[in-house]
């Protein structure tokens, strides 16, 4: 994860210390610097969230509430990312899990996308245009439980390693691997059913 | 013979999620709003803690007074606080009319 743009990386120890001592300017600097990172996490995990800025604000409230407990064992932006992920996870737990993606829910582009994926031969180049099928992916992810959804988002879409996911979420590596495998199987079953319906 | 990847893996290979910071910094006034809200919450929390502490202190004092009253009542006369008013006090004042 690239927490902030490299041109202005603040001295986090100083910013944290000043924030703890009630310096509003330092607190504002903290928010300004990490806003983009937190917003990206919220957008990736809750793509249909209408009030994303409220959620970002909630993340920063948690950061301020727990900043006294920051021990410096990991970089501060990573610590904030972990809080953001946990906030998204809590939000996902409030959302209803869909039983399956129905064929009728898909747009024509999504149907074409599924068909092209199914028709792919082993020699086809896997990389396609970025963003293609994102709507379909969002719909598919809503059929997973929050933990499965978060693990697949981080591993398969953000291309993070099991170790990185473990560091970010605090979940054990074996648990992450099992969760990812179950979630992939679930999505593959769903996709095969979709393709069968598309052929009819 | 190689098999094609399962459909989800094929889709995931095509999708690339951005992981860098989103947008061009916080919206105007966002940071100030967050910090102001946080400070207000902090003040409310202090007040809440103080209210909780004073409620506990009041309950503790009342319990202590009760214990003292019970302890005193064991030694003979009922304590002043739970002593029934005398009949003389309840009787209406006598008048000549």
CSV table of C-alpha atoms in Angstrom, one decimal:
chain,number,residue,atom,x,y,z
A,1,UNK,CA,0.0,0.0,0.0
A,2,UNK,CA,1.3,3.4,-0.8
A,3,UNK,CA,-0.1,5.5,2.0
A,4,UNK,CA,0.6,9.0,0.9
A,5,UNK,CA,2.2,10.8,-2.0
A,6,UNK,CA,6.0,10.8,-1.6
A,7,UNK,CA,6.4,14.6,-2.1
A,8,UNK,CA,5.1,15.5,1.4
A,9,UNK,CA,5.7,12.7,3.9
A,10,UNK,CA,5.4,14.4,7.3
A,11,UNK,CA,7.4,13.5,10.4
A,12,UNK,CA,4.7,11.2,11.8
A,13,UNK,CA,6.2,11.1,15.3
A,14,UNK,CA,6.1,14.9,15.6
A,15,UNK,CA,2.6,15.1,14.1
A,16,UNK,CA,1.3,12.4,16.5
A,17,UNK,CA,2.9,14.0,19.5
A,18,UNK,CA,1.4,17.4,18.7
A,19,UNK,CA,-2.0,15.9,18.0
A,20,UNK,CA,-1.9,14.1,21.4
A,21,UNK,CA,-1.1,17.5,23.0
A,22,UNK,CA,-4.2,19.1,21.5
A,23,UNK,CA,-2.6,20.8,18.5
A,24,UNK,CA,-5.5,21.3,16.0
A,25,UNK,CA,-3.1,22.2,13.1
A,26,UNK,CA,-1.3,18.9,13.5
A,27,UNK,CA,-4.6,17.0,13.6
A,28,UNK,CA,-5.7,18.8,10.4
A,29,UNK,CA,-2.4,17.9,8.8
A,30,UNK,CA,-2.9,14.2,9.7
A,31,UNK,CA,-6.3,14.2,8.1
A,32,UNK,CA,-5.2,16.1,5.0
A,33,UNK,CA,-2.3,13.7,4.4
A,34,UNK,CA,-4.1,10.4,5.0
A,35,UNK,CA,-7.5,11.3,3.5
A,36,UNK,CA,-6.7,9.9,0.1
A,37,UNK,CA,-5.5,6.6,1.5
A,38,UNK,CA,-8.5,6.2,3.7
A,39,UNK,CA,-10.9,7.2,0.9
A,40,UNK,CA,-9.3,4.6,-1.5
A,41,UNK,CA,-9.8,1.9,1.1
A,42,UNK,CA,-13.5,2.9,1.6
A,43,UNK,CA,-14.1,3.0,-2.1
A,44,UNK,CA,-12.5,-0.4,-2.8
A,45,UNK,CA,-14.4,-2.2,-0.1
A,46,UNK,CA,-17.7,-0.3,-0.2
A,47,UNK,CA,-18.1,0.7,-3.8
A,48,UNK,CA,-21.8,1.5,-3.6
A,49,UNK,CA,-21.5,3.5,-0.3
A,50,UNK,CA,-23.3,6.8,-0.8
A,51,UNK,CA,-21.9,8.4,2.3
A,52,UNK,CA,-18.3,7.6,1.8
A,53,UNK,CA,-17.1,10.9,3.4
A,54,UNK,CA,-19.1,10.1,6.5
A,55,UNK,CA,-17.3,6.8,6.7
A,56,UNK,CA,-13.9,8.5,6.2
A,57,UNK,CA,-14.8,10.9,9.0
A,58,UNK,CA,-15.7,7.9,11.2
A,59,UNK,CA,-12.3,6.4,10.5
A,60,UNK,CA,-10.5,9.6,11.6
A,61,UNK,CA,-12.6,9.8,14.7
A,62,UNK,CA,-11.4,6.3,15.6
A,63,UNK,CA,-7.8,7.2,14.8
A,64,UNK,CA,-8.0,10.2,17.2
A,65,UNK,CA,-9.8,8.2,19.9
A,66,UNK,CA,-7.0,5.5,19.8
A,67,UNK,CA,-4.0,7.6,19.0
A,68,UNK,CA,-2.7,7.4,22.5
A,69,UNK,CA,-2.5,3.6,22.0
A,70,UNK,CA,-0.3,3.9,19.0
A,71,UNK,CA,3.0,2.3,20.0
A,72,UNK,CA,4.9,2.8,16.7
A,73,UNK,CA,5.4,-0.9,16.1
A,74,UNK,CA,4.3,-0.4,12.5
A,75,UNK,CA,4.3,2.8,10.2
A,76,UNK,CA,1.5,5.1,11.2
A,77,UNK,CA,-0.2,5.1,7.8
A,78,UNK,CA,-0.4,1.3,8.0
A,79,UNK,CA,-2.0,1.6,11.5
A,80,UNK,CA,-4.6,4.0,10.0
A,81,UNK,CA,-5.2,1.6,7.1
A,82,UNK,CA,-5.9,-1.2,9.6
A,83,UNK,CA,-8.5,1.0,11.3
A,84,UNK,CA,-10.1,1.9,8.0
A,85,UNK,CA,-10.3,-1.7,7.0
A,86,UNK,CA,-11.9,-2.6,10.3
A,87,UNK,CA,-14.4,0.2,9.9
A,88,UNK,CA,-15.3,-1.1,6.4
A,89,UNK,CA,-15.6,-4.6,7.8
A,90,UNK,CA,-18.0,-3.4,10.5
A,91,UNK,CA,-20.0,-1.6,7.7
A,92,UNK,CA,-20.0,-4.8,5.6
A,93,UNK,CA,-21.4,-6.8,8.5
A,94,UNK,CA,-24.4,-4.4,8.6
A,95,UNK,CA,-25.2,-5.0,5.0
A,96,UNK,CA,-27.3,-7.8,3.8
A,97,UNK,CA,-25.6,-10.7,1.9
A,98,UNK,CA,-27.3,-11.6,-1.3
A,99,UNK,CA,-28.0,-15.3,-2.0
A,100,UNK,CA,-26.8,-15.1,-5.6
A,101,UNK,CA,-26.3,-12.9,-8.6
A,102,UNK,CA,-29.3,-13.3,-10.9
A,103,UNK,CA,-29.0,-13.3,-14.6
A,104,UNK,CA,-31.6,-10.5,-14.8
A,105,UNK,CA,-29.4,-8.3,-12.6
A,106,UNK,CA,-26.6,-8.2,-15.2
A,107,UNK,CA,-26.2,-5.6,-17.9
A,108,UNK,CA,-25.5,-6.7,-21.5
A,109,UNK,CA,-21.8,-5.8,-21.0
A,110,UNK,CA,-21.6,-8.0,-18.0
A,111,UNK,CA,-23.2,-10.9,-19.8
A,112,UNK,CA,-20.7,-10.5,-22.6
A,113,UNK,CA,-17.9,-10.3,-20.1
A,114,UNK,CA,-19.0,-13.5,-18.4
A,115,UNK,CA,-19.3,-15.3,-21.8
A,116,UNK,CA,-15.9,-14.0,-22.9
A,117,UNK,CA,-14.3,-15.3,-19.6
A,118,UNK,CA,-16.0,-18.7,-20.0
A,119,UNK,CA,-14.9,-19.0,-23.6
A,120,UNK,CA,-11.3,-18.2,-22.7
A,121,UNK,CA,-8.8,-20.8,-23.7
A,122,UNK,CA,-5.6,-21.5,-21.6
A,123,UNK,CA,-3.5,-19.6,-24.2
A,124,UNK,CA,-5.6,-16.4,-24.0
A,125,UNK,CA,-3.8,-13.4,-22.5
A,126,UNK,CA,-5.4,-12.9,-19.1
A,127,UNK,CA,-4.9,-9.2,-18.9
A,128,UNK,CA,-7.7,-7.1,-20.4
A,129,UNK,CA,-8.7,-3.4,-20.1
A,130,UNK,CA,-8.7,-2.2,-16.6
A,131,UNK,CA,-12.2,-1.6,-15.1
A,132,UNK,CA,-13.9,-4.1,-17.5
A,133,UNK,CA,-16.5,-6.1,-15.5
A,134,UNK,CA,-16.1,-4.1,-12.3
A,135,UNK,CA,-19.9,-3.8,-12.0
A,136,UNK,CA,-20.1,-7.6,-12.3
A,137,UNK,CA,-17.4,-8.0,-9.7
A,138,UNK,CA,-19.2,-5.7,-7.3
A,139,UNK,CA,-22.4,-7.7,-7.7
A,140,UNK,CA,-20.5,-11.0,-7.2
A,141,UNK,CA,-18.8,-9.8,-4.1
A,142,UNK,CA,-22.2,-8.9,-2.5
A,143,UNK,CA,-23.0,-12.7,-2.4
A,144,UNK,CA,-20.1,-13.3,0.0
A,145,UNK,CA,-20.0,-12.8,3.7
A,146,UNK,CA,-18.0,-9.8,5.0
A,147,UNK,CA,-14.9,-11.7,5.8
A,148,UNK,CA,-14.8,-13.6,2.5
A,149,UNK,CA,-15.5,-10.4,0.6
A,150,UNK,CA,-12.7,-8.5,2.4
A,151,UNK,CA,-10.2,-11.3,1.8
A,152,UNK,CA,-10.9,-11.6,-1.9
A,153,UNK,CA,-10.9,-7.9,-2.4
A,154,UNK,CA,-7.5,-7.6,-0.8
A,155,UNK,CA,-5.9,-10.7,-2.3
A,156,UNK,CA,-7.4,-11.1,-5.8
A,157,UNK,CA,-8.3,-7.5,-6.7
A,158,UNK,CA,-5.7,-5.5,-4.8
A,159,UNK,CA,-3.1,-8.3,-5.4
A,160,UNK,CA,-1.9,-8.4,-1.8
A,161,UNK,CA,-0.1,-11.4,-0.3
A,162,UNK,CA,-1.5,-13.5,2.5
A,163,UNK,CA,1.1,-12.0,4.8
A,164,UNK,CA,0.0,-8.4,3.9
A,165,UNK,CA,-3.6,-9.3,4.4
A,166,UNK,CA,-2.8,-10.8,7.7
A,167,UNK,CA,-0.9,-7.7,8.8
A,168,UNK,CA,-3.7,-5.4,7.7
A,169,UNK,CA,-6.6,-7.4,9.2
A,170,UNK,CA,-5.0,-9.1,12.1
A,171,UNK,CA,-6.4,-12.5,11.0
A,172,UNK,CA,-4.3,-15.6,10.9
A,173,UNK,CA,-2.7,-16.7,7.6
A,174,UNK,CA,-4.2,-20.1,7.5
A,175,UNK,CA,-7.7,-18.7,8.2
A,176,UNK,CA,-7.2,-16.2,5.3
A,177,UNK,CA,-6.1,-19.0,2.9
A,178,UNK,CA,-9.2,-21.1,3.8
A,179,UNK,CA,-11.5,-18.1,3.6
A,180,UNK,CA,-10.1,-17.2,0.2
A,181,UNK,CA,-10.5,-20.7,-1.1
A,182,UNK,CA,-14.1,-21.0,0.0
A,183,UNK,CA,-15.0,-17.6,-1.4
A,184,UNK,CA,-13.4,-18.4,-4.8
A,185,UNK,CA,-15.3,-21.7,-4.9
A,186,UNK,CA,-18.5,-20.0,-4.1
A,187,UNK,CA,-18.0,-17.3,-6.8
A,188,UNK,CA,-17.0,-19.9,-9.4
A,189,UNK,CA,-20.2,-21.9,-8.7
A,190,UNK,CA,-22.2,-18.7,-9.1
A,191,UNK,CA,-20.4,-17.8,-12.4
A,192,UNK,CA,-20.9,-21.3,-13.8
A,193,UNK,CA,-24.7,-21.1,-13.0
A,194,UNK,CA,-24.8,-17.6,-14.6
A,195,UNK,CA,-23.1,-18.8,-17.8
A,196,UNK,CA,-25.5,-21.8,-18.0
A,197,UNK,CA,-28.5,-19.4,-17.8
A,198,UNK,CA,-26.9,-17.1,-20.4
A,199,UNK,CA,-26.7,-20.0,-22.8
A,200,UNK,CA,-30.4,-20.9,-22.4
B,1,UNK,CA,-3.1,-30.4,-21.4
B,2,UNK,CA,-3.6,-27.2,-19.5
B,3,UNK,CA,-7.0,-26.2,-18.3
B,4,UNK,CA,-8.3,-22.6,-18.4
B,5,UNK,CA,-8.3,-20.8,-15.1
B,6,UNK,CA,-11.6,-21.0,-13.1
B,7,UNK,CA,-13.9,-18.1,-14.0
B,8,UNK,CA,-13.4,-16.0,-10.9
B,9,UNK,CA,-9.6,-16.3,-11.2
B,10,UNK,CA,-9.9,-15.2,-14.9
B,11,UNK,CA,-12.0,-12.2,-13.9
B,12,UNK,CA,-9.7,-11.2,-11.0
B,13,UNK,CA,-6.7,-11.4,-13.4
B,14,UNK,CA,-8.4,-8.8,-15.6
B,15,UNK,CA,-9.4,-6.4,-12.9
B,16,UNK,CA,-6.9,-4.1,-11.3
B,17,UNK,CA,-8.0,-2.2,-8.3
B,18,UNK,CA,-6.1,1.1,-7.6
B,19,UNK,CA,-4.4,1.1,-4.2
B,20,UNK,CA,-2.9,4.6,-4.3
B,21,UNK,CA,-4.5,7.6,-2.6
B,22,UNK,CA,-7.9,8.6,-4.1
B,23,UNK,CA,-8.7,12.1,-5.2
B,24,UNK,CA,-6.7,15.3,-4.8
B,25,UNK,CA,-6.6,15.6,-1.1
B,26,UNK,CA,-9.5,16.2,1.3
B,27,UNK,CA,-12.4,18.3,0.3
B,28,UNK,CA,-12.2,22.0,1.4
B,29,UNK,CA,-12.9,22.2,5.1
B,30,UNK,CA,-13.1,18.5,5.7
B,31,UNK,CA,-10.1,18.3,8.0
B,32,UNK,CA,-11.2,21.2,10.1
B,33,UNK,CA,-14.7,19.7,10.4
B,34,UNK,CA,-13.3,16.4,11.5
B,35,UNK,CA,-11.0,18.0,14.1
B,36,UNK,CA,-13.8,20.3,15.4
B,37,UNK,CA,-16.2,17.3,15.7
B,38,UNK,CA,-13.5,15.3,17.4
B,39,UNK,CA,-12.8,18.1,20.0
B,40,UNK,CA,-16.6,18.5,20.6
B,41,UNK,CA,-16.8,14.7,21.2
B,42,UNK,CA,-13.8,14.9,23.6
B,43,UNK,CA,-15.5,17.6,25.6
B,44,UNK,CA,-18.8,15.6,25.7
B,45,UNK,CA,-16.8,12.6,26.8
B,46,UNK,CA,-15.2,14.6,29.7
B,47,UNK,CA,-18.6,15.8,30.8
B,48,UNK,CA,-20.1,12.3,30.6
B,49,UNK,CA,-17.2,10.9,32.7
B,50,UNK,CA,-17.7,13.7,35.3
B,51,UNK,CA,-21.5,13.0,35.4
B,52,UNK,CA,-20.9,9.3,35.8
B,53,UNK,CA,-18.3,10.0,38.6
B,54,UNK,CA,-20.7,12.4,40.4
B,55,UNK,CA,-23.6,10.0,40.2
B,56,UNK,CA,-21.4,7.3,41.7
B,57,UNK,CA,-20.2,9.6,44.4
B,58,UNK,CA,-23.8,10.6,45.2
B,59,UNK,CA,-24.9,7.0,45.4
B,60,UNK,CA,-21.8,6.1,47.5
B,61,UNK,CA,-22.6,8.9,49.9
B,62,UNK,CA,-26.2,7.9,50.2
B,63,UNK,CA,-25.2,4.2,50.8
B,64,UNK,CA,-22.7,5.3,53.5
B,65,UNK,CA,-25.4,7.4,55.2
B,66,UNK,CA,-27.7,4.5,55.2
B,67,UNK,CA,-25.1,2.2,56.7
B,68,UNK,CA,-24.4,4.7,59.5
B,69,UNK,CA,-28.2,5.0,60.1
B,70,UNK,CA,-28.6,1.3,60.4
B,71,UNK,CA,-25.5,0.9,62.6
B,72,UNK,CA,-26.8,3.6,65.0
B,73,UNK,CA,-30.3,2.0,65.2
B,74,UNK,CA,-28.8,-1.2,66.5
B,75,UNK,CA,-27.5,0.6,69.6
B,76,UNK,CA,-30.9,1.5,71.0
B,77,UNK,CA,-33.1,4.3,69.8
B,78,UNK,CA,-34.0,4.6,66.1
B,79,UNK,CA,-31.8,7.0,64.3
B,80,UNK,CA,-33.0,10.5,63.9
B,81,UNK,CA,-33.6,10.2,60.1
B,82,UNK,CA,-36.1,7.3,60.4
B,83,UNK,CA,-37.7,8.2,63.8
B,84,UNK,CA,-41.5,8.7,63.4
B,85,UNK,CA,-42.7,12.1,64.2
B,86,UNK,CA,-44.2,12.5,67.7
B,87,UNK,CA,-48.0,12.7,68.3
B,88,UNK,CA,-47.6,16.2,69.6
B,89,UNK,CA,-46.2,17.3,66.4
B,90,UNK,CA,-49.1,15.9,64.4
B,91,UNK,CA,-51.9,17.2,66.7
B,92,UNK,CA,-53.6,20.3,65.4
B,93,UNK,CA,-52.9,23.4,67.5
B,94,UNK,CA,-55.5,24.0,70.2
B,95,UNK,CA,-57.4,27.3,69.9
B,96,UNK,CA,-60.1,29.0,72.1
B,97,UNK,CA,-62.5,29.5,69.2
